[in-house]
JSON list of C-alpha atoms and ligand atoms in Angstrom, two decimals:
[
{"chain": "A", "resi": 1, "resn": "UNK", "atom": "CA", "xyz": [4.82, 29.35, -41.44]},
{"chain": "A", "resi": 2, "resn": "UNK", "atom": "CA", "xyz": [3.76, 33.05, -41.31]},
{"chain": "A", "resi": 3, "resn": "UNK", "atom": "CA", "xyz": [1.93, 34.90, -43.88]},
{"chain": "A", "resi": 4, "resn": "UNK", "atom": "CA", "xyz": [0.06, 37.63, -44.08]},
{"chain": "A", "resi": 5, "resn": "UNK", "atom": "CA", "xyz": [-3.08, 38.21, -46.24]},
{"chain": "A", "resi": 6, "resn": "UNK", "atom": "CA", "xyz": [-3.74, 41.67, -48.19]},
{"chain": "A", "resi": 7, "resn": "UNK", "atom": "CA", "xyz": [-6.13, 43.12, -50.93]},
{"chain": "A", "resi": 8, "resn": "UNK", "atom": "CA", "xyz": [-9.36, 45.10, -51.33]},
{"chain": "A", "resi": 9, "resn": "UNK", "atom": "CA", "xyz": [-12.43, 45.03, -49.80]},
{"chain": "A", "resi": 10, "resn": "UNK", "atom": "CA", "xyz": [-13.88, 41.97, -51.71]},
{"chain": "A", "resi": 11, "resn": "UNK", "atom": "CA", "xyz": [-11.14, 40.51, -52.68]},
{"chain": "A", "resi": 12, "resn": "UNK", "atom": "CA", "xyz": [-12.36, 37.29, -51.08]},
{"chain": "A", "resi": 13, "resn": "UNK", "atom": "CA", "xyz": [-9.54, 37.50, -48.13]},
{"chain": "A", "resi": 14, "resn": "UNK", "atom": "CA", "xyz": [-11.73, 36.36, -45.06]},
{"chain": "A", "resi": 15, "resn": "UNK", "atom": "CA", "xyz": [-13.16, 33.50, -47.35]},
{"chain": "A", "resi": 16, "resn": "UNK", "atom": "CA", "xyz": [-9.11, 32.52, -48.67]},
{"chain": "A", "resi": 17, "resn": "UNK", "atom": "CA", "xyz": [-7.67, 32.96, -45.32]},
{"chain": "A", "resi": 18, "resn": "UNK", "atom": "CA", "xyz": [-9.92, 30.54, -43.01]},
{"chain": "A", "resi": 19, "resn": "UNK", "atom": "CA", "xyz": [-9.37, 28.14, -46.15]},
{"chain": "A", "resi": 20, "resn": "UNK", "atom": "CA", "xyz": [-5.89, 28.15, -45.65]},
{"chain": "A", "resi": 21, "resn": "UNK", "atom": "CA", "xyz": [-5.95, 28.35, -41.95]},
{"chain": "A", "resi": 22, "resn": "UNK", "atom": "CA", "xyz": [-7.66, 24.79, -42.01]},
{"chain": "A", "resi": 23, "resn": "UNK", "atom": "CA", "xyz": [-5.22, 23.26, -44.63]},
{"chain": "A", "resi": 24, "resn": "UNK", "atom": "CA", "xyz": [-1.88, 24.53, -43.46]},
{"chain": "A", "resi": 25, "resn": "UNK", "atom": "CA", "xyz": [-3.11, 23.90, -39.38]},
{"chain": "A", "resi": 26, "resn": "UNK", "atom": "CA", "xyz": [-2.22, 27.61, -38.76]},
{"chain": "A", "resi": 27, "resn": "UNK", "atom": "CA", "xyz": [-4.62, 30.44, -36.80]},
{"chain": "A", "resi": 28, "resn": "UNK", "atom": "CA", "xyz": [-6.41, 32.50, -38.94]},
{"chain": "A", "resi": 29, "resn": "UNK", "atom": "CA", "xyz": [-5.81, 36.12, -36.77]},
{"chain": "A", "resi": 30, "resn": "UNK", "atom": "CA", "xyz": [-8.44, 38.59, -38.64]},
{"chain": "A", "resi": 31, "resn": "UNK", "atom": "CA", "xyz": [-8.48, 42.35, -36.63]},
{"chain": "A", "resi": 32, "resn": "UNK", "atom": "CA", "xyz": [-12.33, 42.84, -38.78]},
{"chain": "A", "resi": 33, "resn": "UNK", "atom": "CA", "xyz": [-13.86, 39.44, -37.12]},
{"chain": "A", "resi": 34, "resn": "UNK", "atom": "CA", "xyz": [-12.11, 40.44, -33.77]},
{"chain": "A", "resi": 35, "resn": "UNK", "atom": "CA", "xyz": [-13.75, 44.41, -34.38]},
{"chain": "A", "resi": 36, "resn": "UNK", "atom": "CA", "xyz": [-16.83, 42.59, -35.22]},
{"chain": "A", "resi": 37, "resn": "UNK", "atom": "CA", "xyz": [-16.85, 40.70, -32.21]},
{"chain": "A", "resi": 38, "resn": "UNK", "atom": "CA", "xyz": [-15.72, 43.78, -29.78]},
{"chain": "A", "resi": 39, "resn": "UNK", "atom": "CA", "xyz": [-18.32, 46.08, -31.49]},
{"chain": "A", "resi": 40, "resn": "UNK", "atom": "CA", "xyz": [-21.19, 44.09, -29.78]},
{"chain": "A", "resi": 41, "resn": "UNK", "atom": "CA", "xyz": [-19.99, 45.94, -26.77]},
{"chain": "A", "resi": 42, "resn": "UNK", "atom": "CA", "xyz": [-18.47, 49.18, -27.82]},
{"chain": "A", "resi": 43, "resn": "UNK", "atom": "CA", "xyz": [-20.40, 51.81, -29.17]},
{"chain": "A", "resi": 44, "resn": "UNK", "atom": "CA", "xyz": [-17.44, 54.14, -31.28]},
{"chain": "A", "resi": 45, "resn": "UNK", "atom": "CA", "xyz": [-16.02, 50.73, -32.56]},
{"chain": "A", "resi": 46, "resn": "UNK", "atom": "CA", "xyz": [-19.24, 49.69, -33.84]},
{"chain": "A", "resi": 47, "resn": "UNK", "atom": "CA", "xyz": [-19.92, 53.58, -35.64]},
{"chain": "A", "resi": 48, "resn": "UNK", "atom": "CA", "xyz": [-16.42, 53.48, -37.34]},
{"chain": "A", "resi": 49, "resn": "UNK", "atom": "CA", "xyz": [-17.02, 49.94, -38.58]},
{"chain": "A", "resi": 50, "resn": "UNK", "atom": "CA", "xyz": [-20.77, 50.60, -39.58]},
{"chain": "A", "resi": 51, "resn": "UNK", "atom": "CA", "xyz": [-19.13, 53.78, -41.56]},
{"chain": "A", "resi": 52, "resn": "UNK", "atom": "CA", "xyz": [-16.08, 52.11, -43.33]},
{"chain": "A", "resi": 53, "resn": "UNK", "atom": "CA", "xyz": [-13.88, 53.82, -40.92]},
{"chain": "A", "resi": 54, "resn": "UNK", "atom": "CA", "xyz": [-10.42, 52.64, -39.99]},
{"chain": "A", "resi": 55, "resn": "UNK", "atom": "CA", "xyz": [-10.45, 52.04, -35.59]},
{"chain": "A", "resi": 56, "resn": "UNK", "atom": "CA", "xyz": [-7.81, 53.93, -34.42]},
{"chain": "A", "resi": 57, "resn": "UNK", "atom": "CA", "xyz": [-4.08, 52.58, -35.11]},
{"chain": "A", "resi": 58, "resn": "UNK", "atom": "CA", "xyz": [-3.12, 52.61, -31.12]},
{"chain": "A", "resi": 59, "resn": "UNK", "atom": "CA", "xyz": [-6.20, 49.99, -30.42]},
{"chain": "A", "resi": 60, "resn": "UNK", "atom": "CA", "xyz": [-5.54, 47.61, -33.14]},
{"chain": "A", "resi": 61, "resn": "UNK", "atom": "CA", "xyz": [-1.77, 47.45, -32.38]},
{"chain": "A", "resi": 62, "resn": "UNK", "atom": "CA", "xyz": [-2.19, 46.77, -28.98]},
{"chain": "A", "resi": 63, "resn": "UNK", "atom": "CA", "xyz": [-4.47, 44.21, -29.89]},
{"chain": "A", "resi": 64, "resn": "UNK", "atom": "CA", "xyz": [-2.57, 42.35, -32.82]},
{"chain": "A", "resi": 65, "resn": "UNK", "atom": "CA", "xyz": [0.17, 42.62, -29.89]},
{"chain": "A", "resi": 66, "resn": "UNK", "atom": "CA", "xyz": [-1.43, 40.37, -27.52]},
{"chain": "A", "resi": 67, "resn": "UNK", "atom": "CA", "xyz": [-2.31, 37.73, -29.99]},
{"chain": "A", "resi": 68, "resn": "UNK", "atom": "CA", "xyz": [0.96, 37.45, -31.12]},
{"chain": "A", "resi": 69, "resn": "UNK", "atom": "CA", "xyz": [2.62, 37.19, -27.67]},
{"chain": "A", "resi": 70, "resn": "UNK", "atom": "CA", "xyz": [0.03, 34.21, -27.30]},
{"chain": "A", "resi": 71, "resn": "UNK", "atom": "CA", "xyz": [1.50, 30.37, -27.67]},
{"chain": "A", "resi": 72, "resn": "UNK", "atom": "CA", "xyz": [-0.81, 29.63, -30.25]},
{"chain": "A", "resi": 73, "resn": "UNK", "atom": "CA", "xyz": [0.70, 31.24, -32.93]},
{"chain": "A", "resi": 74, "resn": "UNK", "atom": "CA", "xyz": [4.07, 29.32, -33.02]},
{"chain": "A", "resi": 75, "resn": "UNK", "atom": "CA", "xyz": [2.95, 26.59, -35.15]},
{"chain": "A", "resi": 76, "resn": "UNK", "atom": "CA", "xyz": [1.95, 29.87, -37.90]},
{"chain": "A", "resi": 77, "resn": "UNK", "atom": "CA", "xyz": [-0.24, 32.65, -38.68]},
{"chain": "A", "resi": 78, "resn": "UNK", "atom": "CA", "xyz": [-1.89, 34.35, -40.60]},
{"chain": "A", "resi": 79, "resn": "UNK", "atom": "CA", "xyz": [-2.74, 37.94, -40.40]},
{"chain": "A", "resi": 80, "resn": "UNK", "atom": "CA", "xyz": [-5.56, 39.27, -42.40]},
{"chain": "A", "resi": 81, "resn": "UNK", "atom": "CA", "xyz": [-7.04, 42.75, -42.06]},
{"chain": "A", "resi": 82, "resn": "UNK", "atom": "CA", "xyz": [-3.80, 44.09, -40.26]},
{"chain": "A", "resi": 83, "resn": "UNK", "atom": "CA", "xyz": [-1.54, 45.96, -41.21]},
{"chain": "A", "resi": 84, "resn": "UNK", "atom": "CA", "xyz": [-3.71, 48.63, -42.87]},
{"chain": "A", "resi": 85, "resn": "UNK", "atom": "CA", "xyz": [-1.50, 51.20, -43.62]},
{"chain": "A", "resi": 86, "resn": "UNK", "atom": "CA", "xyz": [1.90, 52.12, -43.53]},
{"chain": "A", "resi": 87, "resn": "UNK", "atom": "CA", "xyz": [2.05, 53.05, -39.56]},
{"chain": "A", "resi": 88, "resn": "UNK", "atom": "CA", "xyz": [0.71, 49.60, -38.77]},
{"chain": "A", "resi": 89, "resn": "UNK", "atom": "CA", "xyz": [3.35, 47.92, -40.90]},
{"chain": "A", "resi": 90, "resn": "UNK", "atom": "CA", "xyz": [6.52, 49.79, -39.07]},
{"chain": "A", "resi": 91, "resn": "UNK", "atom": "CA", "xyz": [4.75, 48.24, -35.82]},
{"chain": "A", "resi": 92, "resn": "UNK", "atom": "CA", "xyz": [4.27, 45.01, -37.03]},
{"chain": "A", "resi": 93, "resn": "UNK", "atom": "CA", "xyz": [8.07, 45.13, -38.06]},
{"chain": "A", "resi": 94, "resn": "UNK", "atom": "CA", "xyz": [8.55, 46.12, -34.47]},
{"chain": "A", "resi": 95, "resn": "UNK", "atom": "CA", "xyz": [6.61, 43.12, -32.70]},
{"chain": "A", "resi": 96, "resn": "UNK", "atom": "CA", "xyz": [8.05, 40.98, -35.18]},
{"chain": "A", "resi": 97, "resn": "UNK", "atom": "CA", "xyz": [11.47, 41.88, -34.14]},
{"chain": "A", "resi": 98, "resn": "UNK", "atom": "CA", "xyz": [11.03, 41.75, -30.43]},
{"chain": "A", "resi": 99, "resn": "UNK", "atom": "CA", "xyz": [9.09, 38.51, -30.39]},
{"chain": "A", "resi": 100, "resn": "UNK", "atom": "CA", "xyz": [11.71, 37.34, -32.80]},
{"chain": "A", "resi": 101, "resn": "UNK", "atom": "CA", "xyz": [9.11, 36.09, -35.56]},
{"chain": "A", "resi": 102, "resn": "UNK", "atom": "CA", "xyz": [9.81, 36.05, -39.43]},
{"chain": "A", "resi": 103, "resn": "UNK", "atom": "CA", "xyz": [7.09, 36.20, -42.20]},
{"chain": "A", "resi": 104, "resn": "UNK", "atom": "CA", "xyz": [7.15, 33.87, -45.09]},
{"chain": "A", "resi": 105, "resn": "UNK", "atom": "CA", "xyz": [5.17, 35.99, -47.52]},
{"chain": "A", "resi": 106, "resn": "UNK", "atom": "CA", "xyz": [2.46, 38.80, -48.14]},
{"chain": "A", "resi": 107, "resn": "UNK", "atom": "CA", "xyz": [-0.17, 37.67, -50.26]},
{"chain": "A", "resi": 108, "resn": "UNK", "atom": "CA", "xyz": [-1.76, 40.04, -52.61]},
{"chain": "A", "resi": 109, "resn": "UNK", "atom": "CA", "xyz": [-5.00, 39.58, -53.60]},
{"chain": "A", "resi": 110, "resn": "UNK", "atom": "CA", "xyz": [-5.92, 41.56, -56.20]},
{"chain": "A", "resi": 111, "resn": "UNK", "atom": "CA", "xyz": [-9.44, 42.78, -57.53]},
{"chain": "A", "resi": 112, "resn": "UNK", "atom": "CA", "xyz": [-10.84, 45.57, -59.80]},
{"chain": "A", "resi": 113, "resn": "UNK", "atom": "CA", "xyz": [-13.39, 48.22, -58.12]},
{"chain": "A", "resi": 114, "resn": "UNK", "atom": "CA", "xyz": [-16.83, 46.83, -60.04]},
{"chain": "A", "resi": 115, "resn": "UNK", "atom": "CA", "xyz": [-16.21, 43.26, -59.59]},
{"chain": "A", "resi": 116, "resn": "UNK", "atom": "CA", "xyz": [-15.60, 43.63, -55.89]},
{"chain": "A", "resi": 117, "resn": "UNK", "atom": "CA", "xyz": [-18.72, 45.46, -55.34]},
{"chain": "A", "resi": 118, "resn": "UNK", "atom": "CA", "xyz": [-20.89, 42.96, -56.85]},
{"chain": "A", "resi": 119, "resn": "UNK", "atom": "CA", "xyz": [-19.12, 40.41, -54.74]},
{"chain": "A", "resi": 120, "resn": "UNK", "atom": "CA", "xyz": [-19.77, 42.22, -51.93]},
{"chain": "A", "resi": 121, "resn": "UNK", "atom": "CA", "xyz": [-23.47, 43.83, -52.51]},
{"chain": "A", "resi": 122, "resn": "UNK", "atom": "CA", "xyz": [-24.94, 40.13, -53.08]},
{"chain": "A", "resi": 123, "resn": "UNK", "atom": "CA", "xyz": [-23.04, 38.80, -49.76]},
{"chain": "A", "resi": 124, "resn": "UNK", "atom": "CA", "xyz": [-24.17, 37.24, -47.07]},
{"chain": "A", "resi": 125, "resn": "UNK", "atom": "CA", "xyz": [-22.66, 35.88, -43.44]},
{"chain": "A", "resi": 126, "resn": "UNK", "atom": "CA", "xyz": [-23.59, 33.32, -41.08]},
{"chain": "A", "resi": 127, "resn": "UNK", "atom": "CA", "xyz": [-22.19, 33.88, -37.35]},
{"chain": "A", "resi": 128, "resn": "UNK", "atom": "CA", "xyz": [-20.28, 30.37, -37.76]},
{"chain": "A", "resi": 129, "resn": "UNK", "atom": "CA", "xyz": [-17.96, 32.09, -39.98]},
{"chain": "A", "resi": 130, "resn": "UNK", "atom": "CA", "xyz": [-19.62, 30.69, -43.43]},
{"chain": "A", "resi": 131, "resn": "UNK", "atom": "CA", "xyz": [-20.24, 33.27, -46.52]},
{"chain": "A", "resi": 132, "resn": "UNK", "atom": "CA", "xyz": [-22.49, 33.22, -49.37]},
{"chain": "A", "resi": 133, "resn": "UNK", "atom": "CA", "xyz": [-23.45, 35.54, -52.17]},
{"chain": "A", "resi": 134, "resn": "UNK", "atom": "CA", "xyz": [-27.18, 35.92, -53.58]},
{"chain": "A", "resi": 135, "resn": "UNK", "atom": "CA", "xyz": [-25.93, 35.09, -57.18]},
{"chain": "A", "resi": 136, "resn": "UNK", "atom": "CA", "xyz": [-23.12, 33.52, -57.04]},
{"chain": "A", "resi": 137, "resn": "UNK", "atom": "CA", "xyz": [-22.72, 31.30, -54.49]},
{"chain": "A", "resi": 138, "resn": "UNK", "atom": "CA", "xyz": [-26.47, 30.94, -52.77]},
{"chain": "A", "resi": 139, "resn": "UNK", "atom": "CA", "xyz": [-27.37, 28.52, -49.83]},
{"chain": "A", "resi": 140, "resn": "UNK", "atom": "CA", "xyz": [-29.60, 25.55, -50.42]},
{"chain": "A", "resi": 141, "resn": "UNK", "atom": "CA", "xyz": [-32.15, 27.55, -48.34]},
{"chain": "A", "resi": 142, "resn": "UNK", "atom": "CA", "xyz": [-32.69, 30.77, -48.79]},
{"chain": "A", "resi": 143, "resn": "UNK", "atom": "CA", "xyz": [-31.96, 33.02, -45.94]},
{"chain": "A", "resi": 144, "resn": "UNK", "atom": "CA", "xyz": [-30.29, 30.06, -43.86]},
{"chain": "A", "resi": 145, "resn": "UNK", "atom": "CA", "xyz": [-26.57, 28.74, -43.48]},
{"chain": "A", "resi": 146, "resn": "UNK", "atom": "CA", "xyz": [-25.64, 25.39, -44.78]},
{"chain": "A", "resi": 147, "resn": "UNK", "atom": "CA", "xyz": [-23.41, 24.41, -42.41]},
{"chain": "A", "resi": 148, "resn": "UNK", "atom": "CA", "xyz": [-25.23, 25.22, -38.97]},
{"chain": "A", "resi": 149, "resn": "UNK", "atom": "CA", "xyz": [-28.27, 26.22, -40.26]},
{"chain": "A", "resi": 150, "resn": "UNK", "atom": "CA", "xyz": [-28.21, 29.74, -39.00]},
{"chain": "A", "resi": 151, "resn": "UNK", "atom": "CA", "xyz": [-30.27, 33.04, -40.11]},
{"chain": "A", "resi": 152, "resn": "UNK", "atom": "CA", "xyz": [-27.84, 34.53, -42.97]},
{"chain": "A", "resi": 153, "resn": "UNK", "atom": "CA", "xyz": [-27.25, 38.10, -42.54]},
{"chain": "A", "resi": 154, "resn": "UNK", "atom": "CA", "xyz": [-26.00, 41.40, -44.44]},
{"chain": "A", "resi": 155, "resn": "UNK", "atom": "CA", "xyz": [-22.87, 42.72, -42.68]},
{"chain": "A", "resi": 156, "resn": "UNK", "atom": "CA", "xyz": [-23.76, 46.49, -42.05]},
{"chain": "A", "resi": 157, "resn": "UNK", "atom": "CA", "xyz": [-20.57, 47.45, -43.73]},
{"chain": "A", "resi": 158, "resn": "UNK", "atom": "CA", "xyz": [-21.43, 46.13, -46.95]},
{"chain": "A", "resi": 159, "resn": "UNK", "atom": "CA", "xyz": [-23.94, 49.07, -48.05]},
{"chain": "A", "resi": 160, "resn": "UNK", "atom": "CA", "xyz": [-23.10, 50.70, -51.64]},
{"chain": "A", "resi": 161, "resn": "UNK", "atom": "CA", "xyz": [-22.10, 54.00, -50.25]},
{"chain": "A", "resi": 162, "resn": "UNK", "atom": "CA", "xyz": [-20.08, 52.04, -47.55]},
{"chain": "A", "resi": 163, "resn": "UNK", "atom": "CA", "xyz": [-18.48, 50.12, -49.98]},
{"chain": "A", "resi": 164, "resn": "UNK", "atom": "CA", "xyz": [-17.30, 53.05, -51.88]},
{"chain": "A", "resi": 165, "resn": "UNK", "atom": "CA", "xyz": [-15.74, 54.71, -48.93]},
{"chain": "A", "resi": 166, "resn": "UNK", "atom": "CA", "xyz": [-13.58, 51.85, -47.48]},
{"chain": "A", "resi": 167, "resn": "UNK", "atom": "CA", "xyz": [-12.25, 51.05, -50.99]},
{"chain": "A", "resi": 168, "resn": "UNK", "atom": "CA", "xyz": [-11.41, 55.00, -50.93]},
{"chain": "A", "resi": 169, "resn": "UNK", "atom": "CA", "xyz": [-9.77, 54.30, -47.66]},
{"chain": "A", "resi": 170, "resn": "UNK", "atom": "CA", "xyz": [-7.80, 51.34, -49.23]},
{"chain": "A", "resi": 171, "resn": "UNK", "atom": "CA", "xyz": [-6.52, 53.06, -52.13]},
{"chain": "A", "resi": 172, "resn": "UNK", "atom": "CA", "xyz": [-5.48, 56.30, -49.69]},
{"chain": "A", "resi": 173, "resn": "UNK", "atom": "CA", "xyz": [-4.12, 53.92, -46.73]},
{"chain": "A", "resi": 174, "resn": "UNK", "atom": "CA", "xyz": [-3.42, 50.31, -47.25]},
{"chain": "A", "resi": 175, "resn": "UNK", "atom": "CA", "xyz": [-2.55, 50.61, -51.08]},
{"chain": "A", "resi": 176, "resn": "UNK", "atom": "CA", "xyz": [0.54, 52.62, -49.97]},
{"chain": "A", "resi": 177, "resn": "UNK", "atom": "CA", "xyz": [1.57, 49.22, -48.35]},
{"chain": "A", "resi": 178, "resn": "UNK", "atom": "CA", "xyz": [2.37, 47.42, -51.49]},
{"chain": "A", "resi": 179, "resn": "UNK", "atom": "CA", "xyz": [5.63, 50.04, -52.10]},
{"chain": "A", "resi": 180, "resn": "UNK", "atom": "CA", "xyz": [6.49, 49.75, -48.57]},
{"chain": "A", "resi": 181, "resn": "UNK", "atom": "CA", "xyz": [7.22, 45.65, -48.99]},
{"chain": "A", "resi": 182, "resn": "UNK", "atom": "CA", "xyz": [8.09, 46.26, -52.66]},
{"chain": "A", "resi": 183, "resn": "UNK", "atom": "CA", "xyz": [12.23, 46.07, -51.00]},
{"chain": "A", "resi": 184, "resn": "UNK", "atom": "CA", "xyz": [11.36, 43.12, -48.62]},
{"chain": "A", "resi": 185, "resn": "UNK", "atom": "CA", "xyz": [11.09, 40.75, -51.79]},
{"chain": "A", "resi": 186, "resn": "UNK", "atom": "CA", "xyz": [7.95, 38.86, -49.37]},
{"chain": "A", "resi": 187, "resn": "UNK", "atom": "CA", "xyz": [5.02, 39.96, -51.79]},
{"chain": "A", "resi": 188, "resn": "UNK", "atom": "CA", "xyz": [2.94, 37.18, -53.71]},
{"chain": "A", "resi": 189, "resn": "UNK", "atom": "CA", "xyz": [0.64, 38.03, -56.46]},
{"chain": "A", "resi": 190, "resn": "UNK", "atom": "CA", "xyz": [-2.68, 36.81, -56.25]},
{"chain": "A", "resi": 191, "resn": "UNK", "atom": "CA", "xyz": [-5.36, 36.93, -58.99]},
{"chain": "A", "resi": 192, "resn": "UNK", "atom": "CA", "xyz": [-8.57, 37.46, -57.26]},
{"chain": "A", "resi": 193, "resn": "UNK", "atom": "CA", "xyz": [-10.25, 37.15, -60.48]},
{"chain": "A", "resi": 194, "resn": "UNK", "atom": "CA", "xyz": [-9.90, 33.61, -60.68]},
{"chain": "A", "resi": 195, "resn": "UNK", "atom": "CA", "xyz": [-12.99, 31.23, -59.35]},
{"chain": "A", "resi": 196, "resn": "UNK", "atom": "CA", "xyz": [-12.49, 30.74, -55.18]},
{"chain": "A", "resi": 197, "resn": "UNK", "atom": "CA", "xyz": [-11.28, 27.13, -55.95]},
{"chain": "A", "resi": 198, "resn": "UNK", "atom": "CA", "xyz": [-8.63, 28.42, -58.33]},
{"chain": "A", "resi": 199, "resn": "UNK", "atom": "CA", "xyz": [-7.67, 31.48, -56.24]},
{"chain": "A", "resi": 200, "resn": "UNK", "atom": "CA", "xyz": [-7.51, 28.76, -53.21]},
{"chain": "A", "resi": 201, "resn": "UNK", "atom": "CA", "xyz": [-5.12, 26.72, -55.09]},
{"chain": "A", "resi": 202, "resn": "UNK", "atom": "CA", "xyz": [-3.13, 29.20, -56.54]},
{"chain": "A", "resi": 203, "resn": "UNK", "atom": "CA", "xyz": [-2.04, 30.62, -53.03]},
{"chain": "A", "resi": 204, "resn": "UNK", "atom": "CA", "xyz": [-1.72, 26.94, -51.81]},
{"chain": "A", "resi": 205, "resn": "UNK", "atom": "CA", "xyz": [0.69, 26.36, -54.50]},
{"chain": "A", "resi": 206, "resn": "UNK", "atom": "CA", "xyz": [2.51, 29.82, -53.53]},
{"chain": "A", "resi": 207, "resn": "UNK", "atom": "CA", "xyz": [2.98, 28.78, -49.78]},
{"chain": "A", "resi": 208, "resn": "UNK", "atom": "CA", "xyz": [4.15, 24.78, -50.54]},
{"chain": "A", "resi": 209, "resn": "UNK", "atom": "CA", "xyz": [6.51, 25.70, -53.18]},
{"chain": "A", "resi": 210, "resn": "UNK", "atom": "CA", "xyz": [7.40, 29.14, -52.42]},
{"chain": "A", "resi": 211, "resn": "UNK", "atom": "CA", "xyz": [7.43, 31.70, -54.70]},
{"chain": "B", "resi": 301, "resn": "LIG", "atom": "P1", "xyz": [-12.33, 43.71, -42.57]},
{"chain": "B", "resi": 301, "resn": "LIG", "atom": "O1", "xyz": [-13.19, 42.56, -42.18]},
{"chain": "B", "resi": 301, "resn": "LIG", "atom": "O2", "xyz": [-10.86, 43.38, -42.56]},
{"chain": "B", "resi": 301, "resn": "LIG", "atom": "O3", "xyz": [-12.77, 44.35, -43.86]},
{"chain": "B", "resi": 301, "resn": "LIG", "atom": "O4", "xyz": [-12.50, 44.82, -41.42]},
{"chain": "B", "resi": 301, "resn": "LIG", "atom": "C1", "xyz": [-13.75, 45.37, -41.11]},
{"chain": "B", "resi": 301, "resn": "LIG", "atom": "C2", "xyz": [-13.56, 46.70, -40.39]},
{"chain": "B", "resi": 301, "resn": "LIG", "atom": "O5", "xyz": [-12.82, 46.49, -39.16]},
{"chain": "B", "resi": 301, "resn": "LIG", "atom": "C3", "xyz": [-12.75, 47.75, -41.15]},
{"chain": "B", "resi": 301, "resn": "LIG", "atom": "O6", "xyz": [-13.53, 48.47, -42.09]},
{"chain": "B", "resi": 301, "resn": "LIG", "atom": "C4", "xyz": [-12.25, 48.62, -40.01]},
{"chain": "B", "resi": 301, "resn": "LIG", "atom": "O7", "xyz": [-13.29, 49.45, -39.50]},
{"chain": "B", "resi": 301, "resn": "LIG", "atom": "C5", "xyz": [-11.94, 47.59, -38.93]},
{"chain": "B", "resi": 301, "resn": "LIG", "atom": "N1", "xyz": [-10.54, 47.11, -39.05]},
{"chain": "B", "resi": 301, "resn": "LIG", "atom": "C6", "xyz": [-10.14, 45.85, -39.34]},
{"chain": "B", "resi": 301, "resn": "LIG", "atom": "N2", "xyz": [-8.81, 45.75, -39.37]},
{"chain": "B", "resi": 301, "resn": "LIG", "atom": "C7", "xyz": [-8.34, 47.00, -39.09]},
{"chain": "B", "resi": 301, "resn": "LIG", "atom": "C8", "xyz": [-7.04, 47.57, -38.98]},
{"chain": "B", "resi": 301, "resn": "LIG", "atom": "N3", "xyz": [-5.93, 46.82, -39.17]},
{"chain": "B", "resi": 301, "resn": "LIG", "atom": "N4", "xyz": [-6.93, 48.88, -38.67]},
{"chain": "B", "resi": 301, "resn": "LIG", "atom": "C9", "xyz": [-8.03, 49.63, -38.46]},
{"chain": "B", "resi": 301, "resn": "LIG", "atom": "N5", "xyz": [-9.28, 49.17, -38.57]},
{"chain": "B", "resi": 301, "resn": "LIG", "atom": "C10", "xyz": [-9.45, 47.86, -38.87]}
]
């Protein structure tokens, strides 16, 4: 089972997809946690994701690439954060075809601007994976993770200003995406409006009954 995992900044897909990835037993491949990861050690990676910025398409194909040549994935997948604009997609469809992989479905979170950037103003991350939101979903401490007790931390992306210009770069690059699988009959409509516990169930209910 194969699926990838689109929508806005905000739209809750990190927090959905390592949901899923637990209850369906497939990996969870996200190209922002691996950028996140990589930027620890590489200076230009860590300005463009600081600034909202897009890494360059060559680096994150290469890198989807080798993750999907990898065993691991042929139980299923899912692919958030990648493709990201139209050029991704048409190399996707090529790795797809030469590793001989099909995708089940697109799912499409969706989100208006305002609500997403309260989501994502009041948010907070622990390094085990875990994230909360000031308001609306606090931890029982303040400032520390429930799960592994961790400092909680702001990700340096999710400034106002920075928030504007990577839903700007959505609308201009990854938007474009939705008419692109329009023909391949894979997208799922997701209301990311719902509570996470409803949106949660409505995509479970998408992937065991199909659509
Ligand atoms: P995300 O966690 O998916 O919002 O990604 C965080 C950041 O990682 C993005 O703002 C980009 O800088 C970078 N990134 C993640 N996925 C991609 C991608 N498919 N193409 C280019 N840059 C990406």
């Amino acid at each position: 089972m194969n699926y990838i995992i689109l929508g806005p900044p905000g739209a809750g897909k990190g927090t959905q997809a390592k949901k899923i990835a637990v209850r369906f037993s497939i990996v969870h491949l996200s190209t922002g946690d691996m950028f996140r990861e990589a930027k620890k050690s590489n200076e230009s990676i860590s300005k463009l994701l600081s600034s909202g910025q897009l890494v360059p398409d060559e680096i994150v194909v290469n890198m989807v690439r080798k993750r999907l040549e990898k065993n691991n994935i042929k139980k299923g997948f899912l692919l958030d954060g990648f493709p990201r604009n139209v050029k991704q997609a048409e190399e996707l469809d090529r790795i797809l075809m030469s590793e001989n992989i099909k995708i089940d479905g697109i799912l499409l979170i969706n989100v208006p601007f305002e609500e997403a950037v309260k989501r994502i103003v009041g948010r907070m991350v622990c390094v085990c994976g875990v994230s909360y939101h000031t308001l609306l979903l606090p931890p029982k401490e303040s400032g520390k993770c429930d799960r592994c007790g961790g400092a909680l931390f702001h990700r340096s992306d999710d400034k106002e200003d920075v928030i504007r210009d990577r839903f700007s770069v959505y609308e201009k690059q990854t938007k474009p995406l939705i008419e692109y699988y329009k023909e391949s009959r894979l997208l799922i409509y997701i209301d990311g409006l719902k509570s996470e516990s409803d949106v949660f169930e409505q995509i479970s209910g998408c992937i065991i009954g199909g659509r």
